[in-house]
Amino acid sequence: MDVQVSNVSKSFEKKQVIKDITFTIPSGEICCLLGPSGSGKTTLIRLMIGAIAADNGTIHFADVKMPNLNMLKKIGFMPQNDALYDDLSAEANLRFFAGLYHLEKSKSENVLMKCLL
């Protein structure tokens, strides 16, 4: 499954952290992102899996535009640090992970309400 990142940019507040990135990872290839802390590696991965939305550009896995919950079932991601996203609210983090685990909406809403009380 090819991965195609096309003209992707992302800013947080007024700081641009990803600017006009374009690349393709052919199916079967292994890719490594190298760079110093704060260079945008984790942000790029989060954009690729659909955890956060790009300001501009598109990302496709095997011709499927991301984010796509069905495609997420086929993708593994293990962050090196805490699994909560600082730029998301507590509620948004809970909704994101409920979606990853395919919780029924009624169950996820019950969990959300208990956690936010």
Coordinates of N, CA, C and O in Angstrom, one line a residue:
M1 N 0.8 -1.2 0.0 CA 0.0 0.0 0.0 C 0.9 1.2 0.0 O 1.6 1.5 0.9
D2 N 0.9 2.0 -1.1 CA 1.6 3.2 -1.1 C 1.1 4.3 -0.1 O -0.1 4.3 0.1
V3 N 2.0 5.1 0.4 CA 1.6 6.2 1.2 C 2.0 7.5 0.4 O 3.1 7.6 0.0
Q4 N 1.0 8.4 0.2 CA 1.3 9.6 -0.6 C 1.0 10.8 0.3 O -0.2 11.0 0.7
V5 N 2.0 11.6 0.5 CA 1.8 12.9 1.2 C 2.0 14.0 0.2 O 3.1 14.1 -0.4
S6 N 1.0 14.8 0.0 CA 1.1 15.9 -1.0 C 0.8 17.3 -0.5 O -0.3 17.6 0.0
N7 N 1.8 18.1 -0.6 CA 1.7 19.5 -0.2 C 1.1 19.7 1.2 O 0.3 20.6 1.3
V8 N 1.5 19.0 2.2 CA 0.9 19.0 3.5 C 1.6 20.1 4.3 O 2.8 20.2 4.4
S9 N 0.8 20.9 5.0 CA 1.3 21.9 5.9 C 0.4 21.9 7.2 O -0.8 21.5 7.1
K10 N 1.1 22.3 8.3 CA 0.4 22.3 9.6 C 1.0 23.4 10.5 O 2.2 23.5 10.6
S11 N 0.1 24.2 11.1 CA 0.5 25.2 12.0 C -0.3 25.0 13.3 O -1.4 24.5 13.3
F12 N 0.4 25.3 14.4 CA -0.3 25.4 15.7 C -0.2 26.8 16.2 O 0.9 27.4 16.3
E13 N -1.4 27.4 16.4 CA -1.5 28.8 16.7 C -0.9 29.5 15.5 O -1.3 29.3 14.4
K14 N 0.2 30.3 15.7 CA 0.8 31.0 14.6 C 2.1 30.4 14.1 O 2.8 31.0 13.3
K15 N 2.5 29.2 14.7 CA 3.8 28.6 14.4 C 3.6 27.5 13.4 O 2.9 26.5 13.7
Q16 N 4.2 27.7 12.2 CA 4.2 26.6 11.2 C 5.2 25.5 11.5 O 6.4 25.8 11.7
V17 N 4.7 24.3 11.7 CA 5.6 23.2 12.0 C 5.9 22.2 10.9 O 6.9 21.5 10.9
I18 N 5.0 22.2 9.9 CA 5.1 21.4 8.7 C 4.8 22.3 7.6 O 3.7 23.0 7.5
K19 N 5.7 22.4 6.6 CA 5.5 23.3 5.5 C 5.6 22.6 4.1 O 6.7 22.2 3.8
D20 N 4.5 22.4 3.4 CA 4.5 22.0 2.0 C 5.3 20.7 1.8 O 6.2 20.6 1.0
I21 N 5.1 19.7 2.6 CA 5.8 18.4 2.5 C 5.1 17.5 1.5 O 3.9 17.3 1.5
T22 N 5.9 16.9 0.6 CA 5.5 16.0 -0.4 C 6.4 14.9 -0.5 O 7.6 15.1 -0.7
F23 N 5.9 13.6 -0.4 CA 6.7 12.4 -0.7 C 5.8 11.3 -0.9 O 4.6 11.3 -0.5
T24 N 6.3 10.2 -1.4 CA 5.6 8.9 -1.6 C 6.5 7.8 -1.0 O 7.7 7.8 -1.2
I25 N 5.9 6.9 -0.2 CA 6.5 5.7 0.3 C 5.9 4.6 -0.5 O 4.7 4.3 -0.3
P26 N 6.7 3.9 -1.4 CA 6.1 2.8 -2.2 C 5.7 1.6 -1.3 O 6.4 1.4 -0.2
S27 N 4.8 0.9 -1.7 CA 4.3 -0.3 -1.0 C 5.5 -1.2 -0.7 O 6.3 -1.5 -1.6
G28 N 5.7 -1.7 0.5 CA 6.8 -2.6 0.8 C 8.0 -2.0 1.2 O 9.0 -2.6 1.7
E29 N 8.1 -0.7 1.1 CA 9.3 0.1 1.5 C 9.3 0.4 3.0 O 8.2 0.5 3.6
I30 N 10.4 0.5 3.6 CA 10.6 0.9 5.0 C 11.1 2.3 5.0 O 12.0 2.7 4.3
C31 N 10.4 3.2 5.8 CA 10.8 4.6 5.8 C 11.1 5.0 7.2 O 10.4 4.6 8.2
C32 N 12.1 5.8 7.4 CA 12.5 6.3 8.7 C 12.5 7.9 8.7 O 13.0 8.4 7.8
L33 N 11.9 8.5 9.7 CA 11.9 9.9 9.8 C 13.0 10.3 10.8 O 12.9 9.8 12.0
L34 N 14.0 11.0 10.4 CA 15.1 11.4 11.3 C 15.1 12.9 11.4 O 14.8 13.7 10.5
G35 N 15.3 13.4 12.6 CA 15.5 14.9 12.8 C 15.5 15.2 14.3 O 15.1 14.3 15.1
P36 N 15.9 16.4 14.6 CA 16.0 16.7 16.1 C 14.6 16.9 16.7 O 13.6 17.0 16.0
S37 N 14.6 16.9 18.0 CA 13.4 17.1 18.7 C 12.7 18.4 18.3 O 13.4 19.4 18.1
G38 N 11.4 18.4 18.0 CA 10.7 19.6 17.6 C 10.8 19.9 16.1 O 10.3 20.9 15.7
S39 N 11.3 18.9 15.3 CA 11.4 19.2 13.9 C 10.1 18.8 13.1 O 10.0 19.1 11.9
G40 N 9.1 18.2 13.8 CA 7.9 17.9 13.2 C 7.6 16.4 12.8 O 6.6 16.1 12.2
K41 N 8.5 15.5 13.3 CA 8.3 14.1 12.9 C 7.0 13.5 13.5 O 6.3 12.9 12.8
T42 N 6.8 13.8 14.8 CA 5.6 13.2 15.4 C 4.3 13.9 14.8 O 3.3 13.2 14.5
T43 N 4.4 15.2 14.6 CA 3.3 15.9 13.9 C 3.0 15.3 12.6 O 1.8 15.1 12.2
L44 N 4.0 15.0 11.8 CA 3.8 14.4 10.5 C 3.1 13.1 10.6 O 2.2 12.8 9.8
I45 N 3.6 12.2 11.5 CA 2.9 10.9 11.7 C 1.5 11.1 12.1 O 0.6 10.4 11.6
R46 N 1.2 12.0 13.0 CA -0.1 12.2 13.5 C -1.0 12.7 12.3 O -2.2 12.4 12.3
L47 N -0.5 13.5 11.5 CA -1.2 14.0 10.3 C -1.5 12.7 9.4 O -2.6 12.6 8.9
M48 N -0.5 11.9 9.2 CA -0.6 10.7 8.3 C -1.7 9.8 8.8 O -2.5 9.2 8.0
I49 N -1.8 9.6 10.1 CA -2.8 8.6 10.6 C -4.2 9.3 10.8 O -5.2 8.6 11.2
G50 N -4.3 10.6 10.7 CA -5.5 11.3 10.8 C -5.9 11.7 12.2 O -7.0 12.1 12.5
A51 N -4.9 11.7 13.1 CA -5.1 12.1 14.5 C -5.3 13.6 14.6 O -6.0 14.1 15.5
I52 N -4.7 14.3 13.7 CA -4.9 15.8 13.5 C -5.1 16.1 12.1 O -4.7 15.3 11.2
A53 N -5.7 17.2 11.8 CA -6.0 17.5 10.4 C -4.9 18.5 9.9 O -4.5 19.4 10.6
A54 N -4.6 18.3 8.6 CA -3.7 19.2 8.0 C -4.4 20.5 7.7 O -5.6 20.5 7.4
D55 N -3.6 21.6 7.7 CA -4.1 22.9 7.2 C -4.3 22.9 5.7 O -5.2 23.5 5.2
N56 N -3.3 22.3 5.0 CA -3.3 22.2 3.6 C -2.8 20.9 3.2 O -2.0 20.2 3.9
G57 N -3.1 20.4 1.9 CA -2.6 19.2 1.4 C -3.4 18.0 1.7 O -4.5 18.1 2.3
T58 N -3.0 16.9 1.1 CA -3.7 15.6 1.3 C -2.7 14.5 1.6 O -1.5 14.5 1.3
I59 N -3.3 13.5 2.2 CA -2.5 12.2 2.6 C -3.4 11.1 2.2 O -4.6 11.0 2.5
H60 N -2.8 10.1 1.4 CA -3.5 8.9 1.0 C -2.7 7.7 1.4 O -1.5 7.6 1.2
F61 N -3.4 6.7 1.8 CA -2.9 5.3 2.0 C -3.6 4.5 1.0 O -4.9 4.3 1.0
A62 N -2.9 3.9 0.0 CA -3.4 3.1 -1.0 C -4.6 3.7 -1.7 O -5.7 3.2 -1.8
D63 N -4.5 5.0 -2.1 CA -5.5 5.7 -2.8 C -6.7 6.1 -1.9 O -7.8 6.5 -2.4
V64 N -6.7 5.8 -0.6 CA -7.7 6.2 0.3 C -7.3 7.5 1.1 O -6.3 7.5 1.7
K65 N -8.1 8.5 0.9 CA -7.8 9.8 1.6 C -7.9 9.7 3.1 O -8.9 9.2 3.6
M66 N -6.9 10.2 3.8 CA -7.0 10.2 5.2 C -7.5 11.5 5.7 O -7.3 12.5 5.1
P67 N -8.2 11.5 6.9 CA -8.4 10.4 7.8 C -9.6 9.6 7.3 O -10.5 10.0 6.6
N68 N -9.5 8.3 7.6 CA -10.5 7.3 7.2 C -10.5 6.2 8.2 O -9.4 5.5 8.4
L69 N -11.6 6.0 9.0 CA -11.6 5.0 10.1 C -11.4 3.6 9.6 O -10.8 2.8 10.3
N70 N -11.9 3.3 8.4 CA -11.7 1.9 7.9 C -10.2 1.6 7.6 O -9.7 0.6 7.9
M71 N -9.5 2.6 7.1 CA -8.1 2.5 6.9 C -7.3 2.4 8.2 O -6.3 1.7 8.3
L72 N -7.7 3.1 9.2 CA -7.1 3.1 10.5 C -7.0 1.7 11.1 O -6.1 1.4 11.8
K73 N -8.0 0.9 10.8 CA -8.0 -0.5 11.2 C -6.7 -1.3 10.7 O -6.3 -2.3 11.3
K74 N -6.2 -0.8 9.6 CA -5.0 -1.5 9.0 C -3.7 -0.9 9.4 O -2.6 -1.3 8.9
I75 N -3.7 0.2 10.2 CA -2.5 0.9 10.5 C -2.2 0.8 11.9 O -3.0 1.0 12.8
G76 N -0.9 0.5 12.3 CA -0.5 0.5 13.6 C 0.4 1.7 13.9 O 1.2 2.2 13.1
F77 N 0.2 2.3 15.1 CA 1.0 3.5 15.5 C 1.2 3.4 17.0 O 0.3 3.2 17.8
M78 N 2.5 3.5 17.4 CA 2.9 3.4 18.8 C 3.7 4.7 19.1 O 4.9 4.8 18.7
P79 N 3.1 5.7 19.8 CA 3.9 6.9 20.1 C 4.9 6.6 21.2 O 4.8 5.6 21.9
Q80 N 6.0 7.4 21.1 CA 7.1 7.1 22.1 C 6.8 7.7 23.5 O 7.5 7.4 24.4
N81 N 5.8 8.5 23.6 CA 5.5 9.1 24.8 C 4.1 8.9 25.2 O 3.4 8.1 24.6
D82 N 3.5 9.7 26.1 CA 2.1 9.6 26.5 C 1.2 9.6 25.3 O 1.5 10.3 24.3
A83 N 0.2 8.8 25.4 CA -0.7 8.7 24.2 C -1.8 9.8 24.1 O -2.6 9.7 23.3
L84 N -1.7 10.8 25.0 CA -2.7 11.9 24.9 C -2.1 13.0 24.1 O -0.9 13.2 24.2
Y85 N -2.9 13.7 23.4 CA -2.5 14.7 22.5 C -2.7 16.1 23.2 O -3.8 16.4 23.5
D86 N -1.6 16.8 23.4 CA -1.7 18.1 24.1 C -2.5 19.1 23.4 O -3.1 20.0 24.1
D87 N -2.6 19.1 22.1 CA -3.3 20.1 21.3 C -4.8 19.7 21.2 O -5.6 20.5 20.7
L88 N -5.2 18.6 21.8 CA -6.6 18.2 21.9 C -7.1 18.4 23.3 O -6.4 18.2 24.2
S89 N -8.4 18.7 23.4 CA -9.0 18.8 24.8 C -9.2 17.4 25.3 O -9.0 16.4 24.6
A90 N -9.5 17.3 26.6 CA -9.8 16.0 27.2 C -10.9 15.3 26.5 O -10.8 14.1 26.1
E91 N -11.9 16.0 26.2 CA -13.1 15.5 25.4 C -12.7 15.0 24.0 O -13.0 13.9 23.6
A92 N -11.9 15.8 23.3 CA -11.4 15.4 22.0 C -10.5 14.1 22.0 O -10.6 13.3 21.2
N93 N -9.7 14.1 23.0 CA -8.8 12.9 23.2 C -9.7 11.6 23.4 O -9.5 10.6 22.8
L94 N -10.7 11.7 24.3 CA -11.6 10.6 24.6 C -12.4 10.2 23.3 O -12.5 9.0 23.0
R95 N -12.9 11.2 22.6 CA -13.6 10.9 21.3 C -12.7 10.2 20.3 O -13.1 9.2 19.6
F96 N -11.5 10.7 20.2 CA -10.5 10.1 19.2 C -10.2 8.6 19.5 O -10.3 7.8 18.7
F97 N -9.9 8.4 20.8 CA -9.6 7.0 21.2 C -10.8 6.1 21.2 O -10.7 4.9 20.8
A98 N -12.0 6.6 21.5 CA -13.2 5.8 21.3 C -13.4 5.4 19.9 O -13.8 4.3 19.6
G99 N -13.1 6.3 19.0 CA -13.2 6.0 17.5 C -12.2 4.9 17.1 O -12.5 4.0 16.3
L100 N -11.0 5.0 17.6 CA -10.0 4.0 17.3 C -10.4 2.6 17.7 O -10.1 1.6 17.1
Y101 N -11.1 2.6 18.9 CA -11.5 1.3 19.4 C -12.9 0.9 19.0 O -13.5 -0.1 19.4
H102 N -13.5 1.7 18.1 CA -14.8 1.4 17.5 C -15.9 1.2 18.5 O -16.7 0.3 18.3
L103 N -15.9 2.0 19.6 CA -16.9 1.9 20.6 C -18.2 2.4 20.0 O -18.2 3.4 19.2
E104 N -19.3 1.7 20.3 CA -20.6 2.2 19.9 C -20.8 3.6 20.4 O -20.4 3.9 21.5
K105 N -21.5 4.4 19.6 CA -21.7 5.8 20.0 C -22.3 5.9 21.4 O -21.9 6.7 22.2
S106 N -23.3 5.1 21.7 CA -24.0 5.2 23.0 C -23.0 4.9 24.2 O -23.0 5.5 25.2
K107 N -22.1 3.9 24.0 CA -21.1 3.5 25.0 C -20.1 4.6 25.1 O -19.7 5.0 26.2
S108 N -19.6 5.1 24.0 CA -18.6 6.2 24.1 C -19.2 7.4 24.7 O -18.5 8.1 25.5
E109 N -20.4 7.8 24.5 CA -21.0 8.9 25.1 C -21.2 8.7 26.6 O -21.0 9.6 27.4
N110 N -21.5 7.5 27.1 CA -21.6 7.2 28.5 C -20.3 7.3 29.2 O -20.2 7.9 30.2
V111 N -19.2 6.8 28.5 CA -17.9 6.9 29.1 C -17.5 8.4 29.1 O -16.9 8.9 30.1
L112 N -17.7 9.1 28.1 CA -17.4 10.5 28.0 C -18.1 11.3 29.1 O -17.4 12.1 29.8
M113 N -19.3 11.1 29.3 CA -20.1 11.8 30.3 C -19.5 11.5 31.7 O -19.4 12.4 32.6
K114 N -19.2 10.2 32.0 CA -18.6 9.9 33.3 C -17.3 10.5 33.5 O -17.0 10.9 34.6
C115 N -16.5 10.6 32.5 CA -15.1 11.1 32.6 C -15.1 12.6 32.8 O -14.3 13.2 33.5
L116 N -16.1 13.3 32.2 CA -16.1 14.7 32.2 C -16.9 15.3 33.4 O -16.9 16.5 33.5
L117 N -17.5 14.5 34.2 CA -18.3 15.0 35.3 C -17.4 15.3 36.5 O -16.3 14.8 36.7

